PDB file of C-alpha atoms in Angstrom:
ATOM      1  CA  UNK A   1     -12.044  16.189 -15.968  1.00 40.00           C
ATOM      2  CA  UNK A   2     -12.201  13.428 -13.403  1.00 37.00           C
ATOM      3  CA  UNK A   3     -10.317   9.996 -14.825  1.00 39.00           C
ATOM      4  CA  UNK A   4     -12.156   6.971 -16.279  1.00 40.00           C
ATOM      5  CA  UNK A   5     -10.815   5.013 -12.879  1.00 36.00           C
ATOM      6  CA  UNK A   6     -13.164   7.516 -10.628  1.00 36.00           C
ATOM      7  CA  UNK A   7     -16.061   6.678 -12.969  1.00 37.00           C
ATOM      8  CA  UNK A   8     -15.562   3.488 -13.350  1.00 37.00           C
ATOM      9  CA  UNK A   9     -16.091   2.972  -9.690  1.00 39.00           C
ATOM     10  CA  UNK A  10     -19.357   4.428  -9.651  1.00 41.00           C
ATOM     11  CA  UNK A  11     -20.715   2.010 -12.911  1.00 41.00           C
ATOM     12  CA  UNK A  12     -23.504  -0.262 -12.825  1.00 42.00           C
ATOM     13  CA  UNK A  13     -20.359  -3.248 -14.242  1.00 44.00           C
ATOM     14  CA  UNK A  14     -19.953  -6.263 -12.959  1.00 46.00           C
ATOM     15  CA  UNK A  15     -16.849  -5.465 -10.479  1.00 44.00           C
ATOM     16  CA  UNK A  16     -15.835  -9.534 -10.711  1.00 46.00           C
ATOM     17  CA  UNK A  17     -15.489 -10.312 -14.434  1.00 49.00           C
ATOM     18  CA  UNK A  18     -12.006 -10.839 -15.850  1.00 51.00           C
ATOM     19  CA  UNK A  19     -12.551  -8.231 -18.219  1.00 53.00           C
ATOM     20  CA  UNK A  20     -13.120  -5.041 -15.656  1.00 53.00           C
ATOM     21  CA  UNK A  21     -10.730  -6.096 -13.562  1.00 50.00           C
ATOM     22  CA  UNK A  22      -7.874  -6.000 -15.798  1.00 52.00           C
ATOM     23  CA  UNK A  23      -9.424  -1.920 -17.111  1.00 55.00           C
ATOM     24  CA  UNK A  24      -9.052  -1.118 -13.673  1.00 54.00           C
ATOM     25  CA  UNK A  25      -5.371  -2.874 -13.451  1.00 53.00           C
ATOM     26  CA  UNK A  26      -4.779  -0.794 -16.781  1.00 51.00           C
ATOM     27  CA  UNK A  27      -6.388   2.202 -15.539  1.00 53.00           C
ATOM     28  CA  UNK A  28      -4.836   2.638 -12.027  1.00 51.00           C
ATOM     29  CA  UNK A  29      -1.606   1.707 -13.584  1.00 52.00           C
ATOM     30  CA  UNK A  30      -2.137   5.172 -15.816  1.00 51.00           C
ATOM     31  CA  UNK A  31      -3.326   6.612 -12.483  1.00 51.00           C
ATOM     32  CA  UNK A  32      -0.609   6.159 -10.667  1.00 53.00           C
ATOM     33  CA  UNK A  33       1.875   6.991 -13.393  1.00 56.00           C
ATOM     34  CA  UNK A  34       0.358  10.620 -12.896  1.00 53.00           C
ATOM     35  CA  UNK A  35      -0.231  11.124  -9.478  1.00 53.00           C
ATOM     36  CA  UNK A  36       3.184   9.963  -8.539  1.00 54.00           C
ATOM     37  CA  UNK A  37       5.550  11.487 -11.145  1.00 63.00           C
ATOM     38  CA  UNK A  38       8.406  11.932  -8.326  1.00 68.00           C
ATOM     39  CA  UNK A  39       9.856   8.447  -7.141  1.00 69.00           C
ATOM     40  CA  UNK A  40      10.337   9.830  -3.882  1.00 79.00           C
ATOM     41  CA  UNK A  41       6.318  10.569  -3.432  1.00 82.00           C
ATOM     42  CA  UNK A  42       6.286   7.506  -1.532  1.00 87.00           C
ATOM     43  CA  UNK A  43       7.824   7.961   1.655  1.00 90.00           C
ATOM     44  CA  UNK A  44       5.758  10.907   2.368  1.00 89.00           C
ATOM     45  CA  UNK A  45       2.898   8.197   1.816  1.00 88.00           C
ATOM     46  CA  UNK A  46       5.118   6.083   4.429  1.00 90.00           C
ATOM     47  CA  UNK A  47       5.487   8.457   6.815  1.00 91.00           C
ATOM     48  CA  UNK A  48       1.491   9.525   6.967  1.00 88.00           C
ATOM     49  CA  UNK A  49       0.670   5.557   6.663  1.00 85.00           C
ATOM     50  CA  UNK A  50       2.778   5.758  10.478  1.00 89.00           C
ATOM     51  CA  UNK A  51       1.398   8.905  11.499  1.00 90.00           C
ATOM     52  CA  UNK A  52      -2.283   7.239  11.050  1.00 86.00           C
ATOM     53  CA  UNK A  53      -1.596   4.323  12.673  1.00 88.00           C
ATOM     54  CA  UNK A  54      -2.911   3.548  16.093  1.00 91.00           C
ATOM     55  CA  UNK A  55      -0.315   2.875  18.845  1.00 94.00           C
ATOM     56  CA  UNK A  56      -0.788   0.895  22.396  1.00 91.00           C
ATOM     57  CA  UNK A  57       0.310   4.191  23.770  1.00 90.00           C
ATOM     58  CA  UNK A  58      -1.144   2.868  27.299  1.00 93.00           C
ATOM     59  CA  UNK A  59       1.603   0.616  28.190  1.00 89.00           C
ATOM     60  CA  UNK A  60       4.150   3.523  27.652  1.00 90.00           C
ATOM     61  CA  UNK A  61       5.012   2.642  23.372  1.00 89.00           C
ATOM     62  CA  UNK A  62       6.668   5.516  22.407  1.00 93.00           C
ATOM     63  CA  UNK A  63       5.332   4.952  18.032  1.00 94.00           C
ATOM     64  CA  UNK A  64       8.207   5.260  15.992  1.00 94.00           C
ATOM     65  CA  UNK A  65       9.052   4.422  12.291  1.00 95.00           C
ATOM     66  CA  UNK A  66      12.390   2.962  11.342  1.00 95.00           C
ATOM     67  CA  UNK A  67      13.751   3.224   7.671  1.00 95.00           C
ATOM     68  CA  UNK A  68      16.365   1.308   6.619  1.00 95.00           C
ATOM     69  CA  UNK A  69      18.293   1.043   2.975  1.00 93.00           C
ATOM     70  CA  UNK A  70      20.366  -1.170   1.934  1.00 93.00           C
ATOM     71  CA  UNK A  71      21.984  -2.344  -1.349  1.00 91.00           C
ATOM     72  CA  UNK A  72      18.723  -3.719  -3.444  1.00 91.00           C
ATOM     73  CA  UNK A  73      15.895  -3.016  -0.931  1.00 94.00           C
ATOM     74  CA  UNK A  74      14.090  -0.744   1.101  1.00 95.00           C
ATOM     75  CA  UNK A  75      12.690  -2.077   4.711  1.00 96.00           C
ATOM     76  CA  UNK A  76      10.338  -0.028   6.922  1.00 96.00           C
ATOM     77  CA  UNK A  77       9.469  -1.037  10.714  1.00 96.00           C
ATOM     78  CA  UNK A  78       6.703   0.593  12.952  1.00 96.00           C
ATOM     79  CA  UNK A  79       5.684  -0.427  16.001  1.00 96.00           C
ATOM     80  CA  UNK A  80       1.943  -0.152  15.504  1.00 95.00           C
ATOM     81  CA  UNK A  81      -0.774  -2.396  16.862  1.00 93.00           C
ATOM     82  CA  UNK A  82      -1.018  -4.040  13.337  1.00 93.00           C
ATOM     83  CA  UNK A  83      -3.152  -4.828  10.470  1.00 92.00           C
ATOM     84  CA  UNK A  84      -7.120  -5.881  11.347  1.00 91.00           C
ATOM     85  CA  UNK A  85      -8.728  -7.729   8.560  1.00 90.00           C
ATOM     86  CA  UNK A  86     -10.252  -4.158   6.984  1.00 87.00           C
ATOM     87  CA  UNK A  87      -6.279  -2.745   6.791  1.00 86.00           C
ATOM     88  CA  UNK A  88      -5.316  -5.908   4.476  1.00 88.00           C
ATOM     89  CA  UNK A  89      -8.673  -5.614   2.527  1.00 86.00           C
ATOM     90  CA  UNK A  90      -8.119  -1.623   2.143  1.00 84.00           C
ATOM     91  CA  UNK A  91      -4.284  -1.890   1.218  1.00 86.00           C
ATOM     92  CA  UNK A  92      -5.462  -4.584  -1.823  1.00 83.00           C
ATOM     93  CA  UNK A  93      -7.910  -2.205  -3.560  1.00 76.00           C
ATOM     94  CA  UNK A  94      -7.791   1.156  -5.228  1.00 70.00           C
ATOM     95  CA  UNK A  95     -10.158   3.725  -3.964  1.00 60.00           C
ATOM     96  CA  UNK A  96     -10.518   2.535  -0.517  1.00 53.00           C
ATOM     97  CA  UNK A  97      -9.363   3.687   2.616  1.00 53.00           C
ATOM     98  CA  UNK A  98      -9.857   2.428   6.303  1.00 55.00           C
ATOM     99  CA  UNK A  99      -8.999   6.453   7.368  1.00 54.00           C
ATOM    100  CA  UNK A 100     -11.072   7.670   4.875  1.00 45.00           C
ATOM    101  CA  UNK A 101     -12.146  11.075   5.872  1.00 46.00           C
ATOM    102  CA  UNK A 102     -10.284  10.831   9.162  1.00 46.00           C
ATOM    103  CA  UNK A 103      -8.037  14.360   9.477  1.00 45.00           C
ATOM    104  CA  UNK A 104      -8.916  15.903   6.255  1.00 45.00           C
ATOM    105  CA  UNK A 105      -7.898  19.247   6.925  1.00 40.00           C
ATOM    106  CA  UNK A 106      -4.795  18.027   8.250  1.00 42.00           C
ATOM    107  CA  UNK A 107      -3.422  15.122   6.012  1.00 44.00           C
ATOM    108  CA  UNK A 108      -0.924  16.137   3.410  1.00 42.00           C
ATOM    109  CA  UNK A 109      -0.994  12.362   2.196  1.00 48.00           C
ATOM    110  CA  UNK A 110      -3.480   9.704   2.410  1.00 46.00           C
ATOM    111  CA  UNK A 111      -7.190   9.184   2.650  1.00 46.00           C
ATOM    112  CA  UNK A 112      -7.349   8.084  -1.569  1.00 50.00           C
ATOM    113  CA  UNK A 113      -6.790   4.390  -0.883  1.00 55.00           C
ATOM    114  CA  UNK A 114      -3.837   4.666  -3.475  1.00 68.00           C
ATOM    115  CA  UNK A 115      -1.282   6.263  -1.635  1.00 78.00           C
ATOM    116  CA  UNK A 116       0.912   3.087  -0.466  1.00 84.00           C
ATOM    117  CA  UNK A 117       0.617   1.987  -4.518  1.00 84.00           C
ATOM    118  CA  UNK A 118       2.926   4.854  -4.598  1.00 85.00           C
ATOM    119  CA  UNK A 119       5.788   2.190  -3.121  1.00 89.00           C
ATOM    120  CA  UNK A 120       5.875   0.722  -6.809  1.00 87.00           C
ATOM    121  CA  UNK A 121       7.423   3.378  -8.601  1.00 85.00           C
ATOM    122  CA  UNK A 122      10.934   2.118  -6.654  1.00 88.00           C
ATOM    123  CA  UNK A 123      10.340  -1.647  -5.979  1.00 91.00           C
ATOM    124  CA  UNK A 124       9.100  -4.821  -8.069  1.00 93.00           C
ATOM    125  CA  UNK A 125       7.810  -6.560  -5.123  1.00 95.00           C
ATOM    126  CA  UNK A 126       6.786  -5.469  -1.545  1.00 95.00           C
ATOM    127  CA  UNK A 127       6.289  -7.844   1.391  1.00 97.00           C
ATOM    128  CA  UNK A 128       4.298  -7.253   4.558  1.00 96.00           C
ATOM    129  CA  UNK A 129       4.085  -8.761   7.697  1.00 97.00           C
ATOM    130  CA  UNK A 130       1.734  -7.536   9.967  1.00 95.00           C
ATOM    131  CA  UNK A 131       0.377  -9.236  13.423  1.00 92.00           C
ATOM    132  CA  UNK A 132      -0.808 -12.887  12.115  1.00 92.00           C
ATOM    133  CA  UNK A 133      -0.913 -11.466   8.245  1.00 95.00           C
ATOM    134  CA  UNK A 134       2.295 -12.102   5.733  1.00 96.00           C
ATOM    135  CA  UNK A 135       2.032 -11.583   2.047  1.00 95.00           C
ATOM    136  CA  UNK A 136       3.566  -9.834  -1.028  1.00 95.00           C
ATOM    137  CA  UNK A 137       2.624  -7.881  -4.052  1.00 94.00           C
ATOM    138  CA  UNK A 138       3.976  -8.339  -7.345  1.00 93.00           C
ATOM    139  CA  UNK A 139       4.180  -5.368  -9.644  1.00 89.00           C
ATOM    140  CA  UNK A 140       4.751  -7.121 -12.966  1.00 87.00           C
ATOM    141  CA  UNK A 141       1.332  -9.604 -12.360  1.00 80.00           C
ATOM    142  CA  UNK A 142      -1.775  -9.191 -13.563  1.00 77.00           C
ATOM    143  CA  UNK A 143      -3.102  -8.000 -10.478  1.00 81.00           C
ATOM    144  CA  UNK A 144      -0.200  -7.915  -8.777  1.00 82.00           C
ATOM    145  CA  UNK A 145      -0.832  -4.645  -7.071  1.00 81.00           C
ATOM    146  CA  UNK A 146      -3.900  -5.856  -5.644  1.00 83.00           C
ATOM    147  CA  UNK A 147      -3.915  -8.866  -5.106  1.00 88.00           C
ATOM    148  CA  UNK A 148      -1.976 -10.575  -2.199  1.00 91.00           C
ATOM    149  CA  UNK A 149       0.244 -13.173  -2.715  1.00 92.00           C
ATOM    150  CA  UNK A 150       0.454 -15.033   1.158  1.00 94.00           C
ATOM    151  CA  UNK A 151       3.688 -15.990   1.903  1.00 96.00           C
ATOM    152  CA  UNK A 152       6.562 -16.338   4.478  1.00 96.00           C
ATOM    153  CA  UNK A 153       8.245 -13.080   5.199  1.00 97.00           C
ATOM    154  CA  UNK A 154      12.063 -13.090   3.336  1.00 95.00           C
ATOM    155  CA  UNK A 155      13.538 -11.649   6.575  1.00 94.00           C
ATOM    156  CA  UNK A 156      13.663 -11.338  10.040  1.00 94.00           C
ATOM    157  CA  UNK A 157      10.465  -9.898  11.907  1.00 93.00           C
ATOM    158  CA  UNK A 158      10.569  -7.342  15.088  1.00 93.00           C
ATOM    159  CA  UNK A 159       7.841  -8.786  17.531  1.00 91.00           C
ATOM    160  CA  UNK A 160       5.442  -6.105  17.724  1.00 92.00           C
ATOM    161  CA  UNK A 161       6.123  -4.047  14.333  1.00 95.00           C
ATOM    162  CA  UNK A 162       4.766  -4.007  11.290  1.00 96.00           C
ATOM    163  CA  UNK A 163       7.261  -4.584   8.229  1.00 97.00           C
ATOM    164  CA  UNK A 164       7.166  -3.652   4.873  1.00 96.00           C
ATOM    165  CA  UNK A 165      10.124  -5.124   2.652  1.00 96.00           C
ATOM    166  CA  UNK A 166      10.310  -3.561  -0.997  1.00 95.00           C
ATOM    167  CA  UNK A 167      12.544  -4.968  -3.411  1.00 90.00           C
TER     168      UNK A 167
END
């Protein structure tokens, strides 16, 4: 049977009250807990998040994805052309996707608008920085996985890459 989260999407409920929002903070939290058992599930995510992106291939960008681990966090660099107003939108809710239905037969990952949520089952917070857009997530807030905290990036940026920072 399909979970209360799909259904709830498709209810008559007033999306904005306090009260649905935090059921659908309870319920994707449940969600998640089941589609992402393995805490490795998300760097597949990661890697088809780069693989979607779009790249100024014109002016001879080769894309490429750098991972990098160190003692207590996880950073990620691609040289994309960066986050448009509907990428920050789509990576705040649940259920939404800006490549929804782009490559279905193809993607292994992707196209639920949950996938990058997957990032939480190793970090506590992740940071973003993204063309003119910096902000965090919180797991541990009440809507801390969906709603965007803006704030100053805690490290050093690479002009022209996006950066996620999970610690």
């Amino acid at each position: 049977s399909e979970p209360e989260f799909w259904r709830f999407r498709e209810s008559s409920e007033d999306v904005f009250s306090l009260s649905s929002i935090i059921r659908r903070v309870t319920n994707w939290t449940s969600v998640s807990d089941e589609l992402y058992r393995q805490s490795t599930h998300f760097l597949l995510e990661l890697i088809q998040h780069a693989d979607d992106n779009s790249y100024d291939t014109s002016s001879g960008i080769t894309p490429t994805l750098d991972i990098s681990l160190y003692d207590d966090y996880l950073r990620v660099d691609c040289n994309e052309t960066g986050f448009a107003p509907g990428n920050v939108e789509a990576i705040c809710k649940v259920g939404c996707s800006t490549k929804a239905g782009a490559g279905s037969a193809t993607s292994y990952a992707g196209e639920k608008g949950i996938g990058f949520k997957s990032v939480f089952k190793i970090s506590d917070v992740v940071y973003i920085n993204s063309c003119n857009y910096s902000f965090k997530f919180e797991k541990d807030g009440l809507l801390g996985m969906i709603a965007p905290i803006w704030c100053d990036f805690p490290a050093n940026t690479k002009s022209g890459h996006t950066t996620i920072f999970m610690h």
